[in-house]
Amino acid sequence: MRKLLSFVLLLASLHALPAFADKFSFPPEFKQQAIATNGAKIYVRVGGHGPAVVLLHGYGETGDMWAPLAARLAKTHTVVVPDLRGMGLSDHPANGYDKKNEARDIAGVLDTLKIGKVDVVAHDIGNMVAYAFAAEQPDRVTKLVLMDAPIPGVGPWEEILKNPLLWHFRFGGPDMERLVKGRERIYLDRFWNEFSADPKHFDEASRRHYTRFYALPGAMHSGFEQFHAFDQDAIDNKAFLAKGPLPMPVLAIGGEKSFATMMATVASAAATNVKGAVIPNAGHWLMEEQPEATMTAITEFLQ
């Protein structure tokens, strides 16, 4: 009961933000709930009617990043938007951050909602969860969209790891948590600035909004654990690859100033039916930098 009350109070406080938070508001018909599954409570927004689609966010954001796309898709789809384990308003358990386990979080959410087959749209860390979900339950995923991030152990993973911009993959531990405590905005600005084609496109409203979530107790530890699990993710994914490629259609979207055509290269190492797309004048943060072009590519693929 105490945990439930804390969740309700936290939710109320976050929805009482200033007007700049309106851009993260979902349509009023969307319902919000915390679903207990796989040893964690996963915060989920659900709305719309029709075939199901689940939207998986990445690091530095929450499911709120999908609000504009969710509003568009809800006209033709039942839209499910979770916060991944350890991020946003979902629980921050001490462990369980390997992406195969997080994929089982998503499976549990869908089971609770009585949703079977589903399209999956993912970005960043969400890509890794989406791949594990699709590889473990390929008959459940009808279409898959992967956006601008690698997948551990898949395709050019070892080459991608050599990029010095990815030093944060090995960053973490108690001392690092002490370094960023109270300085979460400084740490996150690094991601938003360095991975944007133009940092101004990741606006101040978004930075303030997401910083509040990553400053919550346990949130930064959970974030570090997402990256620390990559070695295990690579092992798990190589086992998935050994069973054969993904059978469903895959759209691989890269930002022109980020992964670009490399995203299709990554996806083609894991799937047989891959379509590539590059969003002009965009870096990593596709939904912030070029939202219309990004949403158009996704919606046309899902039709």
CSV table of C-alpha atoms in Angstrom, one decimal:
chain,number,residue,atom,x,y,z
A,1,MET,CA,0.0,0.0,0.0
A,2,ARG,CA,2.9,2.4,0.8
A,3,LYS,CA,4.5,1.7,-2.5
A,4,LEU,CA,1.2,2.3,-4.3
A,5,LEU,CA,0.7,5.6,-2.5
A,6,SER,CA,4.3,6.7,-3.3
A,7,PHE,CA,3.7,5.9,-7.0
A,8,VAL,CA,0.4,7.9,-7.1
A,9,LEU,CA,2.0,10.9,-5.4
A,10,LEU,CA,5.0,10.8,-7.7
A,11,LEU,CA,2.8,10.6,-10.8
A,12,ALA,CA,0.7,13.5,-9.5
A,13,SER,CA,3.8,15.6,-8.9
A,14,LEU,CA,5.2,14.9,-12.4
A,15,HIS,CA,2.0,15.7,-14.1
A,16,ALA,CA,1.8,19.0,-12.2
A,17,LEU,CA,4.9,20.3,-14.1
A,18,PRO,CA,4.9,23.8,-15.8
A,19,ALA,CA,3.3,24.3,-19.2
A,20,PHE,CA,6.5,23.1,-21.1
A,21,ALA,CA,5.5,19.5,-20.2
A,22,ASP,CA,2.4,19.7,-22.5
A,23,LYS,CA,4.4,18.4,-25.4
A,24,PHE,CA,4.7,15.1,-23.5
A,25,SER,CA,1.0,14.8,-22.9
A,26,PHE,CA,-0.8,11.8,-24.4
A,27,PRO,CA,-4.3,12.0,-25.7
A,28,PRO,CA,-6.9,12.1,-22.9
A,29,GLU,CA,-8.3,8.7,-23.7
A,30,PHE,CA,-5.0,7.0,-22.9
A,31,LYS,CA,-5.0,5.2,-19.6
A,32,GLN,CA,-2.0,5.1,-17.3
A,33,GLN,CA,-1.2,2.1,-15.0
A,34,ALA,CA,1.6,0.3,-13.3
A,35,ILE,CA,1.6,-3.4,-14.3
A,36,ALA,CA,3.4,-5.9,-12.0
A,37,THR,CA,5.3,-8.5,-14.0
A,38,ASN,CA,8.6,-10.3,-13.9
A,39,GLY,CA,9.5,-8.9,-10.6
A,40,ALA,CA,8.9,-5.2,-11.3
A,41,LYS,CA,6.1,-2.7,-11.8
A,42,ILE,CA,6.2,-1.3,-15.3
A,43,TYR,CA,4.5,2.0,-15.9
A,44,VAL,CA,2.4,1.9,-19.1
A,45,ARG,CA,0.2,4.2,-21.1
A,46,VAL,CA,-2.4,2.5,-23.3
A,47,GLY,CA,-4.9,4.0,-25.8
A,48,GLY,CA,-6.4,3.8,-29.3
A,49,HIS,CA,-8.1,1.0,-31.1
A,50,GLY,CA,-7.0,-1.6,-33.7
A,51,PRO,CA,-4.0,-3.8,-34.2
A,52,ALA,CA,-1.5,-3.4,-31.3
A,53,VAL,CA,1.8,-1.5,-31.5
A,54,VAL,CA,4.3,-1.1,-28.6
A,55,LEU,CA,6.7,1.8,-28.5
A,56,LEU,CA,10.1,1.3,-26.6
A,57,HIS,CA,12.2,4.3,-25.7
A,58,GLY,CA,15.9,4.5,-24.9
A,59,TYR,CA,18.3,6.0,-22.5
A,60,GLY,CA,18.1,9.8,-21.7
A,61,GLU,CA,14.4,9.7,-22.3
A,62,THR,CA,11.2,7.9,-21.1
A,63,GLY,CA,8.1,6.6,-22.9
A,64,ASP,CA,7.1,10.3,-23.0
A,65,MET,CA,9.2,10.7,-26.1
A,66,TRP,CA,6.5,8.9,-28.1
A,67,ALA,CA,3.6,11.2,-27.2
A,68,PRO,CA,3.3,12.7,-30.7
A,69,LEU,CA,3.6,9.3,-32.5
A,70,ALA,CA,1.2,7.7,-30.0
A,71,ALA,CA,-1.4,10.3,-30.8
A,72,ARG,CA,-1.0,9.7,-34.5
A,73,LEU,CA,-1.0,5.9,-34.3
A,74,ALA,CA,-4.0,5.7,-31.9
A,75,LYS,CA,-6.3,6.5,-34.8
A,76,THR,CA,-5.6,3.1,-36.3
A,77,HIS,CA,-3.8,1.1,-33.5
A,78,THR,CA,-4.0,0.1,-29.9
A,79,VAL,CA,-0.9,1.8,-28.7
A,80,VAL,CA,1.1,0.6,-25.7
A,81,VAL,CA,3.9,2.8,-24.3
A,82,PRO,CA,5.9,1.5,-21.3
A,83,ASP,CA,8.7,3.0,-19.4
A,84,LEU,CA,11.5,0.4,-19.5
A,85,ARG,CA,12.6,-1.2,-16.2
A,86,GLY,CA,14.7,1.3,-14.2
A,87,MET,CA,13.6,4.3,-16.2
A,88,GLY,CA,10.8,6.9,-16.0
A,89,LEU,CA,8.0,5.9,-13.6
A,90,SER,CA,8.7,2.1,-13.7
A,91,ASP,CA,10.4,0.4,-10.8
A,92,HIS,CA,14.1,0.6,-10.2
A,93,PRO,CA,15.1,-2.9,-9.1
A,94,ALA,CA,18.7,-3.7,-8.3
A,95,ASN,CA,19.1,-6.1,-11.2
A,96,GLY,CA,17.4,-7.6,-14.2
A,97,TYR,CA,18.8,-5.2,-16.8
A,98,ASP,CA,19.9,-7.7,-19.4
A,99,LYS,CA,17.7,-7.0,-22.4
A,100,LYS,CA,16.3,-10.6,-22.6
A,101,ASN,CA,14.9,-10.1,-19.2
A,102,GLU,CA,13.5,-6.6,-20.1
A,103,ALA,CA,11.9,-8.2,-23.1
A,104,ARG,CA,10.1,-10.5,-20.8
A,105,ASP,CA,8.9,-7.4,-18.9
A,106,ILE,CA,7.3,-6.3,-22.1
A,107,ALA,CA,5.8,-9.7,-22.8
A,108,GLY,CA,4.3,-9.7,-19.3
A,109,VAL,CA,2.8,-6.2,-19.9
A,110,LEU,CA,1.2,-7.4,-23.1
A,111,ASP,CA,0.0,-10.6,-21.5
A,112,THR,CA,-1.7,-8.6,-18.8
A,113,LEU,CA,-3.3,-6.4,-21.4
A,114,LYS,CA,-4.4,-9.5,-23.3
A,115,ILE,CA,-2.5,-8.5,-26.4
A,116,GLY,CA,-1.1,-11.2,-28.6
A,117,LYS,CA,0.5,-10.1,-31.9
A,118,VAL,CA,2.1,-6.7,-32.0
A,119,ASP,CA,4.1,-4.3,-34.1
A,120,VAL,CA,7.2,-3.0,-32.2
A,121,VAL,CA,8.8,0.4,-32.7
A,122,ALA,CA,12.0,1.0,-30.8
A,123,HIS,CA,14.9,3.6,-30.3
A,124,ASP,CA,18.3,3.3,-28.6
A,125,ILE,CA,18.2,0.9,-25.7
A,126,GLY,CA,14.7,0.1,-26.8
A,127,ASN,CA,16.2,-1.5,-29.9
A,128,MET,CA,18.0,-4.0,-27.8
A,129,VAL,CA,14.9,-4.9,-25.8
A,130,ALA,CA,12.9,-5.1,-29.1
A,131,TYR,CA,15.4,-7.5,-30.7
A,132,ALA,CA,15.4,-9.8,-27.7
A,133,PHE,CA,11.6,-9.7,-27.7
A,134,ALA,CA,11.3,-10.5,-31.4
A,135,ALA,CA,14.0,-13.2,-31.3
A,136,GLU,CA,12.4,-15.0,-28.4
A,137,GLN,CA,8.8,-14.6,-29.6
A,138,PRO,CA,9.1,-14.2,-33.4
A,139,ASP,CA,5.6,-15.4,-34.1
A,140,ARG,CA,4.3,-12.6,-31.9
A,141,VAL,CA,5.9,-9.6,-33.7
A,142,THR,CA,4.3,-8.6,-37.0
A,143,LYS,CA,6.6,-5.7,-37.9
A,144,LEU,CA,9.7,-4.3,-36.2
A,145,VAL,CA,11.1,-0.7,-36.4
A,146,LEU,CA,14.7,-0.2,-35.1
A,147,MET,CA,16.0,3.4,-34.7
A,148,ASP,CA,19.5,4.6,-34.6
A,149,ALA,CA,21.4,2.4,-32.1
A,150,PRO,CA,23.4,-0.9,-32.2
A,151,ILE,CA,22.4,-4.2,-30.9
A,152,PRO,CA,25.0,-6.0,-28.7
A,153,GLY,CA,26.7,-8.9,-30.4
A,154,VAL,CA,24.9,-8.3,-33.7
A,155,GLY,CA,26.6,-7.3,-37.0
A,156,PRO,CA,29.4,-4.7,-36.6
A,157,TRP,CA,29.0,-4.6,-32.8
A,158,GLU,CA,32.8,-4.9,-32.1
A,159,GLU,CA,33.6,-2.1,-34.5
A,160,ILE,CA,31.0,0.1,-33.1
A,161,LEU,CA,32.4,-0.4,-29.6
A,162,LYS,CA,35.7,1.3,-30.8
A,163,ASN,CA,34.0,4.6,-31.2
A,164,PRO,CA,35.4,6.9,-28.5
A,165,LEU,CA,32.0,8.7,-28.2
A,166,LEU,CA,30.7,5.5,-26.6
A,167,TRP,CA,32.8,5.7,-23.4
A,168,HIS,CA,29.6,5.7,-21.4
A,169,PHE,CA,29.1,2.0,-22.1
A,170,ARG,CA,31.8,1.3,-19.5
A,171,PHE,CA,31.0,4.1,-17.2
A,172,GLY,CA,29.3,3.4,-13.8
A,173,GLY,CA,29.8,1.9,-10.4
A,174,PRO,CA,29.5,3.5,-6.9
A,175,ASP,CA,32.1,6.2,-7.5
A,176,MET,CA,30.6,7.3,-10.8
A,177,GLU,CA,27.2,7.4,-9.2
A,178,ARG,CA,28.6,9.7,-6.5
A,179,LEU,CA,30.1,11.9,-9.3
A,180,VAL,CA,26.7,12.4,-11.1
A,181,LYS,CA,24.5,12.6,-8.0
A,182,GLY,CA,23.0,16.1,-8.1
A,183,ARG,CA,24.6,16.7,-11.5
A,184,GLU,CA,22.3,14.5,-13.6
A,185,ARG,CA,21.6,17.4,-16.0
A,186,ILE,CA,25.3,17.8,-16.7
A,187,TYR,CA,25.7,14.1,-17.5
A,188,LEU,CA,22.6,14.0,-19.6
A,189,ASP,CA,23.5,17.2,-21.5
A,190,ARG,CA,26.5,15.3,-22.8
A,191,PHE,CA,24.3,12.8,-24.6
A,192,TRP,CA,21.8,15.3,-25.9
A,193,ASN,CA,24.5,17.6,-27.2
A,194,GLU,CA,27.1,15.2,-28.7
A,195,PHE,CA,24.5,12.9,-30.3
A,196,SER,CA,22.4,15.6,-31.9
A,197,ALA,CA,23.0,17.0,-35.4
A,198,ASP,CA,22.2,20.4,-33.8
A,199,PRO,CA,21.9,20.4,-29.9
A,200,LYS,CA,19.2,23.2,-30.2
A,201,HIS,CA,16.8,20.6,-31.5
A,202,PHE,CA,16.8,18.8,-28.1
A,203,ASP,CA,15.1,21.8,-26.5
A,204,GLU,CA,15.2,23.1,-23.0
A,205,ALA,CA,11.7,21.8,-22.1
A,206,SER,CA,12.8,18.3,-23.0
A,207,ARG,CA,16.0,18.5,-21.0
A,208,ARG,CA,14.2,19.7,-17.9
A,209,HIS,CA,11.5,17.1,-18.2
A,210,TYR,CA,13.8,14.1,-18.6
A,211,THR,CA,16.3,15.3,-16.0
A,212,ARG,CA,13.6,15.1,-13.3
A,213,PHE,CA,13.1,11.4,-14.0
A,214,TYR,CA,16.8,10.6,-14.0
A,215,ALA,CA,17.3,12.4,-10.7
A,216,LEU,CA,14.8,10.2,-9.0
A,217,PRO,CA,16.3,7.8,-6.3
A,218,GLY,CA,17.9,4.8,-8.0
A,219,ALA,CA,17.4,6.1,-11.6
A,220,MET,CA,21.1,6.8,-12.4
A,221,HIS,CA,22.1,3.4,-10.9
A,222,SER,CA,19.5,1.8,-13.1
A,223,GLY,CA,20.8,3.6,-16.2
A,224,PHE,CA,24.3,2.5,-15.6
A,225,GLU,CA,23.1,-1.1,-15.2
A,226,GLN,CA,21.5,-0.9,-18.7
A,227,PHE,CA,24.9,-0.4,-20.1
A,228,HIS,CA,26.7,-2.8,-17.8
A,229,ALA,CA,24.4,-5.6,-19.1
A,230,PHE,CA,25.7,-5.3,-22.7
A,231,ASP,CA,28.3,-8.1,-22.3
A,232,GLN,CA,25.5,-10.5,-21.3
A,233,ASP,CA,23.3,-9.1,-24.0
A,234,ALA,CA,25.9,-9.9,-26.6
A,235,ILE,CA,26.1,-13.5,-25.3
A,236,ASP,CA,22.3,-13.8,-25.4
A,237,ASN,CA,22.0,-12.2,-28.8
A,238,LYS,CA,24.6,-14.5,-30.4
A,239,ALA,CA,22.5,-17.4,-29.1
A,240,PHE,CA,19.4,-15.9,-30.7
A,241,LEU,CA,21.3,-15.4,-34.0
A,242,ALA,CA,22.4,-19.1,-34.0
A,243,LYS,CA,18.7,-20.0,-34.2
A,244,GLY,CA,18.2,-18.1,-37.4
A,245,PRO,CA,17.2,-14.6,-38.6
A,246,LEU,CA,14.1,-12.7,-37.7
A,247,PRO,CA,11.3,-13.5,-40.1
A,248,MET,CA,9.2,-10.3,-39.8
A,249,PRO,CA,9.6,-7.1,-41.9
A,250,VAL,CA,12.1,-4.7,-40.3
A,251,LEU,CA,12.5,-1.0,-40.9
A,252,ALA,CA,15.9,0.3,-39.9
A,253,ILE,CA,16.0,4.1,-39.4
A,254,GLY,CA,19.2,6.0,-39.0
A,255,GLY,CA,19.8,9.7,-38.5
A,256,GLU,CA,21.9,11.2,-41.3
A,257,LYS,CA,24.4,12.6,-38.8
A,258,SER,CA,24.4,9.5,-36.7
A,259,PHE,CA,23.9,5.8,-37.7
A,260,ALA,CA,22.6,6.6,-41.2
A,261,THR,CA,22.8,3.5,-43.4
A,262,MET,CA,24.7,1.6,-40.6
A,263,MET,CA,21.3,1.0,-39.0
A,264,ALA,CA,20.3,-1.1,-42.0
A,265,THR,CA,23.6,-2.9,-41.8
A,266,VAL,CA,23.0,-3.8,-38.2
A,267,ALA,CA,19.4,-5.0,-38.9
A,268,SER,CA,20.4,-7.0,-41.9
A,269,ALA,CA,22.8,-9.1,-39.7
A,270,ALA,CA,19.7,-10.2,-37.7
A,271,ALA,CA,16.8,-10.3,-40.2
A,272,THR,CA,16.1,-11.2,-43.8
A,273,ASN,CA,13.5,-8.7,-44.7
A,274,VAL,CA,15.0,-5.3,-44.0
A,275,LYS,CA,14.2,-1.8,-45.4
A,276,GLY,CA,16.5,1.0,-44.6
A,277,ALA,CA,15.7,4.7,-44.1
A,278,VAL,CA,17.8,7.7,-43.4
A,279,ILE,CA,16.3,10.8,-41.8
A,280,PRO,CA,18.0,14.0,-43.2
A,281,ASN,CA,19.4,16.6,-40.9
A,282,ALA,CA,19.0,14.4,-37.9
A,283,GLY,CA,21.4,12.9,-35.3
A,284,HIS,CA,20.5,10.2,-32.8
A,285,TRP,CA,17.4,12.0,-31.3
A,286,LEU,CA,15.1,11.4,-34.3
A,287,MET,CA,11.8,12.2,-32.6
A,288,GLU,CA,13.2,15.5,-31.3
A,289,GLU,CA,15.3,16.6,-34.2
A,290,GLN,CA,13.0,15.6,-37.2
A,291,PRO,CA,9.7,14.4,-35.7
A,292,GLU,CA,7.6,14.7,-38.9
A,293,ALA,CA,10.0,12.9,-41.2
A,294,THR,CA,10.5,10.2,-38.5
A,295,MET,CA,6.8,9.7,-37.8
A,296,THR,CA,6.0,9.6,-41.5
A,297,ALA,CA,8.6,6.8,-42.1
A,298,ILE,CA,7.2,4.8,-39.2
A,299,THR,CA,3.5,5.2,-40.0
A,300,GLU,CA,3.9,4.4,-43.7
A,301,PHE,CA,5.8,1.2,-42.8
A,302,LEU,CA,3.2,0.1,-40.3
A,303,GLN,CA,0.2,0.6,-42.6
